[in-house]
Tab-separated table of N, CA and C in Angstrom:
chain	number	residue	atom	x	y	z
A	1	UNK	N	16.450	117.974	37.289
A	1	UNK	CA	16.113	116.764	36.578
A	1	UNK	C	14.921	117.053	35.671
A	2	UNK	N	14.937	116.508	34.484
A	2	UNK	CA	13.853	116.730	33.536
A	2	UNK	C	12.588	116.019	33.991
A	3	UNK	N	11.452	116.633	33.686
A	3	UNK	CA	10.166	116.052	34.057
A	3	UNK	C	9.963	114.678	33.423
A	4	UNK	N	10.433	114.500	32.208
A	4	UNK	CA	10.266	113.212	31.536
A	4	UNK	C	10.964	112.099	32.313
A	5	UNK	N	12.120	112.426	32.868
A	5	UNK	CA	12.847	111.438	33.665
A	5	UNK	C	12.105	111.135	34.956
A	6	UNK	N	11.536	112.162	35.572
A	6	UNK	CA	10.765	111.958	36.805
A	6	UNK	C	9.566	111.063	36.522
A	7	UNK	N	8.886	111.311	35.409
A	7	UNK	CA	7.721	110.497	35.054
A	7	UNK	C	8.125	109.049	34.829
A	8	UNK	N	9.227	108.823	34.153
A	8	UNK	CA	9.696	107.449	33.908
A	8	UNK	C	10.115	106.755	35.201
A	9	UNK	N	10.765	107.489	36.094
A	9	UNK	CA	11.179	106.911	37.376
A	9	UNK	C	9.960	106.518	38.199
A	10	UNK	N	8.963	107.404	38.267
A	10	UNK	CA	7.757	107.111	39.042
A	10	UNK	C	7.000	105.936	38.424
A	11	UNK	N	6.866	105.918	37.101
A	11	UNK	CA	6.152	104.817	36.442
A	11	UNK	C	6.868	103.482	36.685
A	12	UNK	N	8.167	103.468	36.529
A	12	UNK	CA	8.922	102.233	36.767
A	12	UNK	C	8.830	101.768	38.207
A	13	UNK	N	8.879	102.711	39.131
A	13	UNK	CA	8.763	102.370	40.552
A	13	UNK	C	7.390	101.791	40.863
A	14	UNK	N	6.342	102.385	40.276
A	14	UNK	CA	4.984	101.879	40.514
A	14	UNK	C	4.811	100.471	39.946
A	15	UNK	N	5.387	100.227	38.770
A	15	UNK	CA	5.284	98.893	38.168
A	15	UNK	C	5.999	97.864	39.049
A	16	UNK	N	7.230	98.165	39.454
A	16	UNK	CA	7.974	97.224	40.294
A	16	UNK	C	7.314	97.030	41.656
A	17	UNK	N	6.746	98.090	42.209
A	17	UNK	CA	6.037	97.971	43.486
A	17	UNK	C	4.819	97.077	43.343
A	18	UNK	N	4.045	97.285	42.277
A	18	UNK	CA	2.860	96.461	42.053
A	18	UNK	C	3.197	94.993	41.852
A	19	UNK	N	4.264	94.725	41.114
A	19	UNK	CA	4.675	93.333	40.895
A	19	UNK	C	5.154	92.703	42.199
A	20	UNK	N	5.915	93.448	42.978
A	20	UNK	CA	6.402	92.928	44.265
A	20	UNK	C	5.252	92.650	45.221
A	21	UNK	N	4.308	93.582	45.298
A	21	UNK	CA	3.154	93.374	46.178
A	21	UNK	C	2.301	92.201	45.706
A	22	UNK	N	2.193	92.001	44.396
A	22	UNK	CA	1.445	90.858	43.876
A	22	UNK	C	2.123	89.549	44.268
A	23	UNK	N	3.428	89.548	44.268
A	23	UNK	CA	4.169	88.335	44.620
A	23	UNK	C	4.082	88.036	46.119
A	24	UNK	N	4.262	89.080	46.935
A	24	UNK	CA	4.345	88.865	48.375
A	24	UNK	C	3.019	88.994	49.115
A	25	UNK	N	2.044	89.719	48.571
A	25	UNK	CA	0.817	89.998	49.322
A	25	UNK	C	-0.402	89.367	48.655
A	26	UNK	N	-0.767	89.879	47.482
A	26	UNK	CA	-1.983	89.411	46.821
A	26	UNK	C	-1.880	89.659	45.319
A	27	UNK	N	-2.433	88.747	44.558
A	27	UNK	CA	-2.391	88.849	43.096
A	27	UNK	C	-3.156	90.079	42.606
A	28	UNK	N	-4.068	90.585	43.416
A	28	UNK	CA	-4.842	91.765	43.049
A	28	UNK	C	-3.989	93.003	42.833
A	29	UNK	N	-2.784	93.007	43.389
A	29	UNK	CA	-1.895	94.154	43.209
A	29	UNK	C	-1.402	94.292	41.779
A	30	UNK	N	-1.651	93.305	40.921
A	30	UNK	CA	-1.268	93.434	39.519
A	30	UNK	C	-2.104	94.489	38.791
A	31	UNK	N	-3.174	94.929	39.432
A	31	UNK	CA	-3.959	96.018	38.850
A	31	UNK	C	-3.168	97.321	38.835
A	32	UNK	N	-2.254	97.496	39.772
A	32	UNK	CA	-1.443	98.716	39.818
A	32	UNK	C	-0.558	98.854	38.580
A	33	UNK	N	0.276	97.864	38.239
A	33	UNK	CA	1.062	98.021	37.002
A	33	UNK	C	0.197	98.061	35.746
A	34	UNK	N	-0.956	97.401	35.774
A	34	UNK	CA	-1.862	97.472	34.629
A	34	UNK	C	-2.375	98.905	34.456
A	35	UNK	N	-2.738	99.555	35.548
A	35	UNK	CA	-3.192	100.941	35.490
A	35	UNK	C	-2.082	101.852	34.978
A	36	UNK	N	-0.868	101.638	35.445
A	36	UNK	CA	0.264	102.458	35.001
A	36	UNK	C	0.477	102.286	33.504
A	37	UNK	N	0.418	101.063	33.024
A	37	UNK	CA	0.594	100.806	31.597
A	37	UNK	C	-0.492	101.448	30.750
A	38	UNK	N	-1.736	101.326	31.183
A	38	UNK	CA	-2.849	101.947	30.456
A	38	UNK	C	-2.692	103.460	30.458
A	39	UNK	N	-2.280	104.020	31.592
A	39	UNK	CA	-2.097	105.468	31.688
A	39	UNK	C	-0.973	105.940	30.755
A	40	UNK	N	0.111	105.184	30.660
A	40	UNK	CA	1.195	105.557	29.754
A	40	UNK	C	0.732	105.536	28.298
A	41	UNK	N	-0.072	104.545	27.943
A	41	UNK	CA	-0.576	104.456	26.570
A	41	UNK	C	-1.526	105.604	26.270
A	42	UNK	N	-2.477	105.863	27.177
A	42	UNK	CA	-3.439	106.933	26.909
A	42	UNK	C	-2.765	108.293	26.901
A	43	UNK	N	-1.736	108.480	27.722
A	43	UNK	CA	-1.079	109.790	27.753
A	43	UNK	C	-0.296	110.050	26.463
A	44	UNK	N	0.127	108.991	25.784
A	44	UNK	CA	0.827	109.201	24.516
A	44	UNK	C	-0.122	109.684	23.424
A	45	UNK	N	-1.405	109.338	23.539
A	45	UNK	CA	-2.389	109.780	22.557
A	45	UNK	C	-3.036	111.106	22.937
A	46	UNK	N	-3.351	111.282	24.219
A	46	UNK	CA	-4.121	112.453	24.648
A	46	UNK	C	-3.259	113.584	25.184
A	47	UNK	N	-1.994	113.317	25.449
A	47	UNK	CA	-1.087	114.305	26.050
A	47	UNK	C	-1.550	114.727	27.449
A	48	UNK	N	-2.355	113.897	28.113
A	48	UNK	CA	-2.817	114.160	29.468
A	48	UNK	C	-2.153	113.166	30.402
A	49	UNK	N	-1.412	113.681	31.382
A	49	UNK	CA	-0.726	112.832	32.350
A	49	UNK	C	-0.994	113.382	33.748
A	50	UNK	N	-1.641	112.603	34.611
A	50	UNK	CA	-1.933	113.075	35.960
A	50	UNK	C	-0.676	113.462	36.745
A	51	UNK	N	0.428	112.787	36.505
A	51	UNK	CA	1.659	113.119	37.221
A	51	UNK	C	2.162	114.506	36.823
A	52	UNK	N	1.957	114.896	35.581
A	52	UNK	CA	2.362	116.241	35.177
A	52	UNK	C	1.572	117.309	35.918
A	53	UNK	N	0.295	117.054	36.169
A	53	UNK	CA	-0.517	117.996	36.954
A	53	UNK	C	0.046	118.091	38.365
A	54	UNK	N	0.415	116.956	38.950
A	54	UNK	CA	1.003	116.954	40.286
A	54	UNK	C	2.340	117.695	40.295
A	55	UNK	N	3.155	117.482	39.276
A	55	UNK	CA	4.437	118.185	39.194
A	55	UNK	C	4.235	119.690	39.024
A	56	UNK	N	3.185	120.088	38.301
A	56	UNK	CA	2.862	121.517	38.184
A	56	UNK	C	2.527	122.094	39.552
A	57	UNK	N	1.720	121.370	40.319
A	57	UNK	CA	1.326	121.851	41.649
A	57	UNK	C	2.502	121.887	42.610
A	58	UNK	N	3.465	120.986	42.409
A	58	UNK	CA	4.675	120.989	43.249
A	58	UNK	C	5.723	121.968	42.727
A	59	UNK	N	5.363	122.681	41.643
A	59	UNK	CA	6.207	123.719	41.068
A	59	UNK	C	7.533	123.167	40.517
A	60	UNK	N	7.484	121.973	39.950
A	60	UNK	CA	8.653	121.404	39.287
A	60	UNK	C	8.656	121.965	37.868
A	61	UNK	N	9.678	122.725	37.560
A	61	UNK	CA	9.757	123.414	36.275
A	61	UNK	C	10.227	122.469	35.174
A	62	UNK	N	9.788	122.786	33.961
A	62	UNK	CA	10.280	122.065	32.787
A	62	UNK	C	11.642	122.615	32.441
A	63	UNK	N	12.614	121.754	32.286
A	63	UNK	CA	13.959	122.187	31.907
A	63	UNK	C	14.102	122.061	30.409
A	64	UNK	N	14.530	123.099	29.796
A	64	UNK	CA	14.772	123.079	28.356
A	64	UNK	C	16.272	123.160	28.145
A	65	UNK	N	16.840	122.066	27.651
A	65	UNK	CA	18.298	122.016	27.430
A	65	UNK	C	18.606	122.084	25.958
């Protein structure tokens, strides 16, 4: 699976998790999807993504098709 797809899956999962927790537990959980959104915006400008560092450490290779 391509790294870009993994990043999108993780980001989408974090957003949905944060929204669900905000609904069922506490409104403070909306900070989680806000952080994910800010991170996606900053990574488009800086090319720095913490998840890519984690994927490097887990030895997930970049697939070039």
